[in-house]
Short mmCIF file of C-alpha atoms in Angstrom, two decimals:
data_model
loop_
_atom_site.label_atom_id
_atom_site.label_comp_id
_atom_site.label_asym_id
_atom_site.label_seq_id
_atom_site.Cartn_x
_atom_site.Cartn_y
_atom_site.Cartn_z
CA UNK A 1 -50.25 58.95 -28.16
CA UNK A 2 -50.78 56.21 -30.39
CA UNK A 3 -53.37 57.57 -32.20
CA UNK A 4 -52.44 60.60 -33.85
CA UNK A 5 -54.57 63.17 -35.22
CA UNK A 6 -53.83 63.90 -38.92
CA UNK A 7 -52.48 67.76 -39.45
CA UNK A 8 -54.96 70.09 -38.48
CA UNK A 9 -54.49 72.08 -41.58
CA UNK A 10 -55.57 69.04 -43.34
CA UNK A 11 -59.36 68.95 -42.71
CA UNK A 12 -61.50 69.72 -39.99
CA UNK A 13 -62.87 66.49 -40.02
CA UNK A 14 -61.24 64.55 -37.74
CA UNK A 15 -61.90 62.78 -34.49
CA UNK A 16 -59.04 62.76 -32.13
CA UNK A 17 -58.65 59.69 -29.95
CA UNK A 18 -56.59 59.37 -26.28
CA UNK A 19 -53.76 56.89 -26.38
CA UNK A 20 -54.01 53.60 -24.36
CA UNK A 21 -52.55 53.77 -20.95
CA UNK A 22 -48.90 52.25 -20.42
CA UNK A 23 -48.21 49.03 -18.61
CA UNK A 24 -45.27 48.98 -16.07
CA UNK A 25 -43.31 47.47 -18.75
CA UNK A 26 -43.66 50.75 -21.11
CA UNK A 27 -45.69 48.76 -23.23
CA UNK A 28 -49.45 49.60 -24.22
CA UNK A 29 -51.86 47.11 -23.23
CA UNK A 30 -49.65 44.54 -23.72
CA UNK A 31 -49.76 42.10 -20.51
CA UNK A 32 -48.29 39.28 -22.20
CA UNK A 33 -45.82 40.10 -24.87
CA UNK A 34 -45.27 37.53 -27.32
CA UNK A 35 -41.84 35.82 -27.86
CA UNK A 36 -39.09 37.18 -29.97
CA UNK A 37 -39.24 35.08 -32.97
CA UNK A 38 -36.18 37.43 -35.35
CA UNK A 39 -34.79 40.61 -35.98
CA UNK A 40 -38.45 41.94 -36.70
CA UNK A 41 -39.41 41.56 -33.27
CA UNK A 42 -42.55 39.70 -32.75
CA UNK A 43 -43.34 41.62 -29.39
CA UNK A 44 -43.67 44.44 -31.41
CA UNK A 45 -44.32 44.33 -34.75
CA UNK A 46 -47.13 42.89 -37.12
CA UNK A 47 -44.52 40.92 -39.02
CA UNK A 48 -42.87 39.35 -36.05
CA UNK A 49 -46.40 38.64 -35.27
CA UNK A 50 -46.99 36.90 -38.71
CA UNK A 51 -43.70 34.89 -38.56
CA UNK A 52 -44.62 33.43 -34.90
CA UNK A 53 -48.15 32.16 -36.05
CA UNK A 54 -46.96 30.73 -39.48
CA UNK A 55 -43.64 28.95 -37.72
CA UNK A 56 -45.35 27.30 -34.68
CA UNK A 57 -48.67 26.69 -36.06
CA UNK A 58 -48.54 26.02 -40.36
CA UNK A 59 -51.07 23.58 -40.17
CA UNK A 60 -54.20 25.02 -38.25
CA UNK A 61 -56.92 26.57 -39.89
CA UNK A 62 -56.61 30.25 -41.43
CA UNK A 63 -59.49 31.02 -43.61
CA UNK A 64 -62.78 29.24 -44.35
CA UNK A 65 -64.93 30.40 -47.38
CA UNK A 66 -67.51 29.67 -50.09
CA UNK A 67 -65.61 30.08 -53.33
CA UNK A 68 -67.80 31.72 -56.39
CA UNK A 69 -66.23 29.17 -58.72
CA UNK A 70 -64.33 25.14 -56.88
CA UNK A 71 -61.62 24.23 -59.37
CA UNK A 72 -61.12 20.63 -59.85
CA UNK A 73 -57.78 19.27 -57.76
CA UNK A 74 -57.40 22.33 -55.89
CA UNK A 75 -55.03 22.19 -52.10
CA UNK A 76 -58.37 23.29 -50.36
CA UNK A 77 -60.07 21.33 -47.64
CA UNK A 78 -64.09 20.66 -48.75
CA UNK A 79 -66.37 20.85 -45.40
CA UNK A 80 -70.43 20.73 -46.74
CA UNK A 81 -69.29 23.70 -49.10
CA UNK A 82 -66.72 25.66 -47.22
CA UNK A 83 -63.44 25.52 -48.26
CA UNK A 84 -59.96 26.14 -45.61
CA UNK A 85 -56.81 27.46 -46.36
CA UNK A 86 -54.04 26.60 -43.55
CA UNK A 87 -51.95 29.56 -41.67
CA UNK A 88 -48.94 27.60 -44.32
CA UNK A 89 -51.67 28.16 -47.17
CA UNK A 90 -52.31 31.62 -46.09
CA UNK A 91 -49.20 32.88 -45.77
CA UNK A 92 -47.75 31.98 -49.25
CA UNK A 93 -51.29 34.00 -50.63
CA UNK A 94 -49.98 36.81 -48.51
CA UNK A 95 -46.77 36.62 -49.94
CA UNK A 96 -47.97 36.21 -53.76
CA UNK A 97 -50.22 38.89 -53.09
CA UNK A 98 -47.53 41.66 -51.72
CA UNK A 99 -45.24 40.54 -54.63
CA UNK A 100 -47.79 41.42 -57.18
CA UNK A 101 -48.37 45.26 -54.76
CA UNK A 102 -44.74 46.52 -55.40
CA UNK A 103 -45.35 46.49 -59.23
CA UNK A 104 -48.58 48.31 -58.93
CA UNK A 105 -48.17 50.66 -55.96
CA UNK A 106 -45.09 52.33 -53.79
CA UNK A 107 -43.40 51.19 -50.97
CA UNK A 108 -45.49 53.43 -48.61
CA UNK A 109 -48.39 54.75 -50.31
CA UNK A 110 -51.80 54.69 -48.72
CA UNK A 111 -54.28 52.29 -50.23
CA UNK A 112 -58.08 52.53 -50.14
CA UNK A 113 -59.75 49.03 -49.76
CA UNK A 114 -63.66 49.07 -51.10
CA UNK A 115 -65.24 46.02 -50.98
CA UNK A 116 -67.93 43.80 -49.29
CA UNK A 117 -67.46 40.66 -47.25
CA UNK A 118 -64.75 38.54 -48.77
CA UNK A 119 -62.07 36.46 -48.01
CA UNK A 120 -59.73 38.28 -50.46
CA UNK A 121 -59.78 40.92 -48.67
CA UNK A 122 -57.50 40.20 -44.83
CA UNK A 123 -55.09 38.53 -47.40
CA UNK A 124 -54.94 42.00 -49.23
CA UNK A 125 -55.34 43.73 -46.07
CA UNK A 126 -52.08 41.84 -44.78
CA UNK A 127 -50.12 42.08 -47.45
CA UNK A 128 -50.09 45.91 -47.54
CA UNK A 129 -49.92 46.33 -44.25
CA UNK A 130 -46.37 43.88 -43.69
CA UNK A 131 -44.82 45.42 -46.99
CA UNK A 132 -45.24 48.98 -45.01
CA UNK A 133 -48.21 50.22 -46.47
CA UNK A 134 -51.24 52.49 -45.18
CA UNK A 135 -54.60 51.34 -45.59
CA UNK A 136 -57.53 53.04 -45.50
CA UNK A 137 -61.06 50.69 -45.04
CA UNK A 138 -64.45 52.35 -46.91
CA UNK A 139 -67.24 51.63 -46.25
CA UNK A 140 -69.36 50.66 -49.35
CA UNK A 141 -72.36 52.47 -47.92
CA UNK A 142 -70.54 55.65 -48.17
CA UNK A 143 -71.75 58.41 -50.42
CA UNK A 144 -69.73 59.45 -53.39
CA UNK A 145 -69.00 62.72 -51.43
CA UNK A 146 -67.95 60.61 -48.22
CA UNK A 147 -65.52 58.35 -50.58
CA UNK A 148 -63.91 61.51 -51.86
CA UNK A 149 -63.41 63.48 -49.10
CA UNK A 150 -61.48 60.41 -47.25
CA UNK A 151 -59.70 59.70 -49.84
CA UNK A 152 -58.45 63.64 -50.33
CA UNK A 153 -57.68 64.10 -46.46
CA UNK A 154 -55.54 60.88 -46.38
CA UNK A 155 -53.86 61.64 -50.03
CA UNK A 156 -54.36 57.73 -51.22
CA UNK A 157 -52.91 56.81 -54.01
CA UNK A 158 -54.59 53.53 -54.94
CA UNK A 159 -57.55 51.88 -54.29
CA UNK A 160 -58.14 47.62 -53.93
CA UNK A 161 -62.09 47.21 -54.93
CA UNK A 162 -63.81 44.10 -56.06
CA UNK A 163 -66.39 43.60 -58.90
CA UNK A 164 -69.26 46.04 -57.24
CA UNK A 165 -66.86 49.08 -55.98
CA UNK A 166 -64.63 49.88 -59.51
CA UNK A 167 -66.82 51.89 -61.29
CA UNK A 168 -67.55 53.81 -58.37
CA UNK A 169 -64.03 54.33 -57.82
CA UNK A 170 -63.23 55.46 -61.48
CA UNK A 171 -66.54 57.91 -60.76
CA UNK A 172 -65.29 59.69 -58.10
CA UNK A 173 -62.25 61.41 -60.42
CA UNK A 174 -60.09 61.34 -57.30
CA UNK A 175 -57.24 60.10 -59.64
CA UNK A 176 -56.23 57.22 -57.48
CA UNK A 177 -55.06 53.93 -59.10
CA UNK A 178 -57.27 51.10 -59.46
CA UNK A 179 -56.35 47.51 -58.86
CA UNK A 180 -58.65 44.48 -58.79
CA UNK A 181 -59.62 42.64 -55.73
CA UNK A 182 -60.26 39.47 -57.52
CA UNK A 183 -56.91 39.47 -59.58
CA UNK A 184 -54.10 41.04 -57.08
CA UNK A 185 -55.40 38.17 -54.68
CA UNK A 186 -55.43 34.65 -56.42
CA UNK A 187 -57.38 32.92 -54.52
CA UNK A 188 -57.96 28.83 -55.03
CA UNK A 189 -60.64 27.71 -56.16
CA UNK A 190 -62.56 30.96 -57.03
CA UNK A 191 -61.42 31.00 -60.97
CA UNK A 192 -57.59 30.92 -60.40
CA UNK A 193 -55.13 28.07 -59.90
CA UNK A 194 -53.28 27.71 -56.80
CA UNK A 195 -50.26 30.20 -56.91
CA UNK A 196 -46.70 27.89 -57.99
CA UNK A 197 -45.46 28.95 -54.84
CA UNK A 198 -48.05 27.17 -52.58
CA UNK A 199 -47.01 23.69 -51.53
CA UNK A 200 -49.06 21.06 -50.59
CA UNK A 201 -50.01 21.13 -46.81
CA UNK A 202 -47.64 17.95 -46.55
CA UNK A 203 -44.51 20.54 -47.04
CA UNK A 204 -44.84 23.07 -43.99
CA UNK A 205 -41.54 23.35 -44.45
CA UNK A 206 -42.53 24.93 -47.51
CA UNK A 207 -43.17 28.07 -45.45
CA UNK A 208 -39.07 28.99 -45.23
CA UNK A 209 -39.36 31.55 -47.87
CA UNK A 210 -42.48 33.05 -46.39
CA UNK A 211 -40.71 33.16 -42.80
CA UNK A 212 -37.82 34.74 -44.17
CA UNK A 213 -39.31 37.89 -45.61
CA UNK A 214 -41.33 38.20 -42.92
CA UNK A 215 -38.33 38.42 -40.65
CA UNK A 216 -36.52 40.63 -43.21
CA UNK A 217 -38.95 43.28 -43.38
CA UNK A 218 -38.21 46.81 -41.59
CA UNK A 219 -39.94 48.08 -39.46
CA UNK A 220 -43.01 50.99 -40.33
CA UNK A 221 -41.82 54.46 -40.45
CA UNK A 222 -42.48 55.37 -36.65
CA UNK A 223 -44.25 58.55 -38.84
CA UNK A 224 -46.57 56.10 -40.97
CA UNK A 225 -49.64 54.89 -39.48
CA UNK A 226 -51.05 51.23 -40.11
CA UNK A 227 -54.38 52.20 -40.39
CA UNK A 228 -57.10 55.26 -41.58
CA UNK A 229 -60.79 53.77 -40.18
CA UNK A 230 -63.67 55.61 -41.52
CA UNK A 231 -66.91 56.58 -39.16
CA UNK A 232 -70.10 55.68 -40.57
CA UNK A 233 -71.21 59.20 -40.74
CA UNK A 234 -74.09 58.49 -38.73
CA UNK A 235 -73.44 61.31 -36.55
CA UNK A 236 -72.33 63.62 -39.27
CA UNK A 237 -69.38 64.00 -41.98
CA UNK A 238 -67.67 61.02 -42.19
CA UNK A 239 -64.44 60.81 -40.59
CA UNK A 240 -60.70 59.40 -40.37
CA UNK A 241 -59.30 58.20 -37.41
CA UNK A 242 -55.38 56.88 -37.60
CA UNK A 243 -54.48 54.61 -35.86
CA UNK A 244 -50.70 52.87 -35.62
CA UNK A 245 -49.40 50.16 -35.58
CA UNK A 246 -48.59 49.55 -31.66
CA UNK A 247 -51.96 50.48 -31.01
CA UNK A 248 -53.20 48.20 -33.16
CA UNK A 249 -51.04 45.04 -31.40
CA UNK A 250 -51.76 46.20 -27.95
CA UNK A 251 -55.89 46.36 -28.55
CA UNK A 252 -55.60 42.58 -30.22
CA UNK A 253 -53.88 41.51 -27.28
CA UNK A 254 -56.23 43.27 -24.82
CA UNK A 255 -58.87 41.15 -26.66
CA UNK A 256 -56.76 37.49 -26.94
CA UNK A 257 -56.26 38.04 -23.24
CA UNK A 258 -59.73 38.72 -22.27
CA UNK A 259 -60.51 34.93 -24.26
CA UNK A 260 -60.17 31.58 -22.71
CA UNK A 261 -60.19 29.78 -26.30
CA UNK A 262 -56.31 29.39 -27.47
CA UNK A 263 -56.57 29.14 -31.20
CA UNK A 264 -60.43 30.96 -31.41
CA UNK A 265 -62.84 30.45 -34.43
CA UNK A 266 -64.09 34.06 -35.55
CA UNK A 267 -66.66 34.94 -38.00
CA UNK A 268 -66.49 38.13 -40.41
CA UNK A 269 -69.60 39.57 -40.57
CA UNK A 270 -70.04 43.18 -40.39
CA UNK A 271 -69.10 45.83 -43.07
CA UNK A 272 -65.16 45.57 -44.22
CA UNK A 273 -64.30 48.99 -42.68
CA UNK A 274 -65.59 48.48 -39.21
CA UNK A 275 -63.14 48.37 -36.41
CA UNK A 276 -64.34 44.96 -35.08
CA UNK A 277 -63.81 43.51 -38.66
CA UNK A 278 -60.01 45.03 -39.22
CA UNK A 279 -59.42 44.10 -35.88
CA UNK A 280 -60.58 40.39 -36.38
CA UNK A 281 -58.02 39.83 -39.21
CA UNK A 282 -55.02 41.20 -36.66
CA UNK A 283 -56.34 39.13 -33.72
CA UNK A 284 -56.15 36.19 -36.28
CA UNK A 285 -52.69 36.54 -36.68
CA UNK A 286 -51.50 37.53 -33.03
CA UNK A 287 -53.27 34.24 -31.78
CA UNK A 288 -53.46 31.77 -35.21
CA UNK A 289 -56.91 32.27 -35.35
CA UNK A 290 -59.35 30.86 -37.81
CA UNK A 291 -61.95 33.02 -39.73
CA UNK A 292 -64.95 32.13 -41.31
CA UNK A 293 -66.19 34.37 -44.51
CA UNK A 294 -69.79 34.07 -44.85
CA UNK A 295 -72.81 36.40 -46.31
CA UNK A 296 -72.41 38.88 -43.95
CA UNK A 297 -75.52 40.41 -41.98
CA UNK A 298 -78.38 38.84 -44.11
CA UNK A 299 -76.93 35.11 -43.87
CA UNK A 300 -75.63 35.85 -40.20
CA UNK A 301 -77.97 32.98 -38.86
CA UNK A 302 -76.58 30.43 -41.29
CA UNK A 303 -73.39 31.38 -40.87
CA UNK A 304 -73.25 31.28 -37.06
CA UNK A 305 -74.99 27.89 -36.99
CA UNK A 306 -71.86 26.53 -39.45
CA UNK A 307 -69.29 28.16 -38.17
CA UNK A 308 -69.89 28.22 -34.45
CA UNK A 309 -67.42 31.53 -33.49
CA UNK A 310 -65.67 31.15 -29.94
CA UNK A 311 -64.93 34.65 -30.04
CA UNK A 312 -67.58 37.08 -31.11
CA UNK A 313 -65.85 40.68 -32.22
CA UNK A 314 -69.15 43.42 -32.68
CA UNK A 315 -70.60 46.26 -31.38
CA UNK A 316 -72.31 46.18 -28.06
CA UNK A 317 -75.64 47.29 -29.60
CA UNK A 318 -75.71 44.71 -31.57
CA UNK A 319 -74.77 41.91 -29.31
CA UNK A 320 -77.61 43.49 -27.04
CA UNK A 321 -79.50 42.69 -30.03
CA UNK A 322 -78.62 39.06 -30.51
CA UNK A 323 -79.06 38.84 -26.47
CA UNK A 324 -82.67 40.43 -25.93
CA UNK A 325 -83.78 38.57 -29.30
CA UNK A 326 -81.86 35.29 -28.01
CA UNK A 327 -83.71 35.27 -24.48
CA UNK A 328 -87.18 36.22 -25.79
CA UNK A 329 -87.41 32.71 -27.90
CA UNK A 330 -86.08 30.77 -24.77
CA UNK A 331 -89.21 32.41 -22.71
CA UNK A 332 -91.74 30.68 -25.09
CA UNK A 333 -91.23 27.30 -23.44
CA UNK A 334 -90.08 25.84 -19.64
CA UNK A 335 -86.99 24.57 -20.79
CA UNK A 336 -86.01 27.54 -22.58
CA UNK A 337 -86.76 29.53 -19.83
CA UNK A 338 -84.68 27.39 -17.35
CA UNK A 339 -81.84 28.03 -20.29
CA UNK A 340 -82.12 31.83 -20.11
CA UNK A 341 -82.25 31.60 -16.21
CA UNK A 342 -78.59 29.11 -16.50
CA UNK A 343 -77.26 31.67 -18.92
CA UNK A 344 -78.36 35.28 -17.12
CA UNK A 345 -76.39 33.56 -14.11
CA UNK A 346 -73.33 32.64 -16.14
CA UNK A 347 -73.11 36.43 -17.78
CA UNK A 348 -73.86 37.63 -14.18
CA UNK A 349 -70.94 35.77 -12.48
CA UNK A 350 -68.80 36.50 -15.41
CA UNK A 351 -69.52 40.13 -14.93
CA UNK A 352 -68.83 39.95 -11.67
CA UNK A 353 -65.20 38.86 -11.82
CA UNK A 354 -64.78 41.60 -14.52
CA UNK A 355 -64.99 39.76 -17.55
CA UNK A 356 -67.35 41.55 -19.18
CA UNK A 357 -66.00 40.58 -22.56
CA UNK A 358 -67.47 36.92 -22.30
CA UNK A 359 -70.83 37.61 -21.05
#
């Protein structure tokens, strides 16, 4: 299976998952593999992942934000307040970023990441996770208790938290290591100059050092998983669900192959530690996505308006939401109910052919 329950003996608290079927090629989920792009393997692994988008497409759109604090002369594009770093950008952040991790954590500890909505935080979230590391998303809604249980049943040693989570993580007397979001990830034009490793988007070939370690780096432990998700604990206890790294690549590529939209525009949104967030930052990379960081749930309808998402990752309850809430303003006038009569025909034919992820 590729999602392993943690040792019983460990804590009762754990939900056990079934692995994803195999293809005829042995493979899970994984219809289309991508090309081999090194010795890391890019069929397989996150990092041969990573070197395929950054090689083939250095100059598309990564990350779009709303930096705190927009430093004069800065390599950032300006769009009516958002600000983009390329996938050539990006990567030398993710590289910067893991340099910085080996002095403050080991090679394969597990790493608790506690923050809110934040573009720092996929670049963090990628740069443990390609330099072999185990992270472990919190929710910031979590009770004390919740936070310390989780982070006794994984045995974290560190935890990444930005301005609002540190005191609660040096309140919890878990012992784990604290290490600031805001400083571990430098991020342009939000109070820090641009790392002297990032060359002007006029250099692509600038990425050669970033390609190389990505294509140097072994492979995970086949023991070490990529992820720990935390439930929400609506249901009860919170709990920890593992969850490795092949099953990781083959759910992104169930999801890139279920969208017509090459290169799609994604908007982060929900809480940090939900699956459809952690899984938006990996379907960036397997299919040079770009992702918009807004202000999450209460600026939703803003943020949607600017950043117009061609792929939508969220729970079904919620996009029910969006739907029911959607249709019932089109019914207050004829041509919004001709609309909602065109669009319940378009969802019902794409339902129909089994695309249920693009109704």
């Amino acid at each position: 299976s590729d999602l392993r329950p943690l040792p019983s003996s460990a804590s009762p608290m754990l939900d056990a998952a079934p692995g994803l079927p195999r293809q005829a090629n042995g493979q899970r989920g994984m219809r289309h593999p991508l090309p081999d792009d090194g010795p890391a393997g890019s069929s397989q692994t996150l990092a041969g992942m990573a070197a395929a988008t950054v090689a083939a497409h250095p100059e598309r759109p990564a990350l779009t934000y709303r930096p705190a604090q927009v430093q004069r002369r800065t390599r950032t594009r300006r769009t009516a307040g958002w600000h983009t770093l390329t996938w050539h950008e990006t990567a030398h952040l993710v590289f910067a970023t893991a340099k910085r991790l080996d002095d403050e954590i080991g090679a394969h500890d597990t790493v608790v990441l506690l923050a809110d909505t934040n573009v720092r935080y996929p670049v963090a979230e990628l740069a443990l996770a390609l330099s072999g590391r185990v992270i472990q998303p919190v929710y910031v809604s979590s009770t004390d208790e919740d936070l310390r249980r989780a982070v006794s049943l994984t045995g974290a040693a560190a935890a990444i938290a930005d301005s609002g989570q540190r005191d609660r993580v040096r309140g919890i007397g878990a012992g784990l290591s604290l290490i600031d979001l805001e400083e571990v990830v430098r991020l342009p034009g939000s109070g820090h100059l641009p790392h002297p490793s990032l060359p002007p988007d006029l250099a692509p070939s600038g990425t050669t050092a970033v390609l190389r370690w990505l294509r140097e780096l072994p492979r995970r432990p086949g023991h070490l998983p990529l992820l720990y998700l935390q439930s929400t604990g609506t249901t009860g206890p919170a709990k920890v669900i593992e969850i490795s790294e092949a099953a990781l690549i083959a759910a992104v590529s169930a999801v890139r192959d279920e969208s017509s939209h090459p290169f799609p525009r994604l908007l982060s949104f929900l809480p940090t530690a939900h699956v459809s967030e952690r899984l938006l930052t990996y379907l960036s990379v397997a299919a040079a996505g770009h992702t918009w960081f807004g202000g999450g749930l209460e600026n939703i309808a803003a943020d949607l308006k600017a950043c117009r998402p061609t792929v939508l990752l969220a729970p079904p309850l919620l996009l029910d939401a969006i739907g029911e809430q959607a249709m019932r303003q089109a019914g207050s006038t004829p041509a919004g109910r001709r609309l909602a009569v065109s669009v319940q025909g378009t969802a019902d034919k794409a339902t129909g052919l089994g695309r249920t992820g693009m109704t």
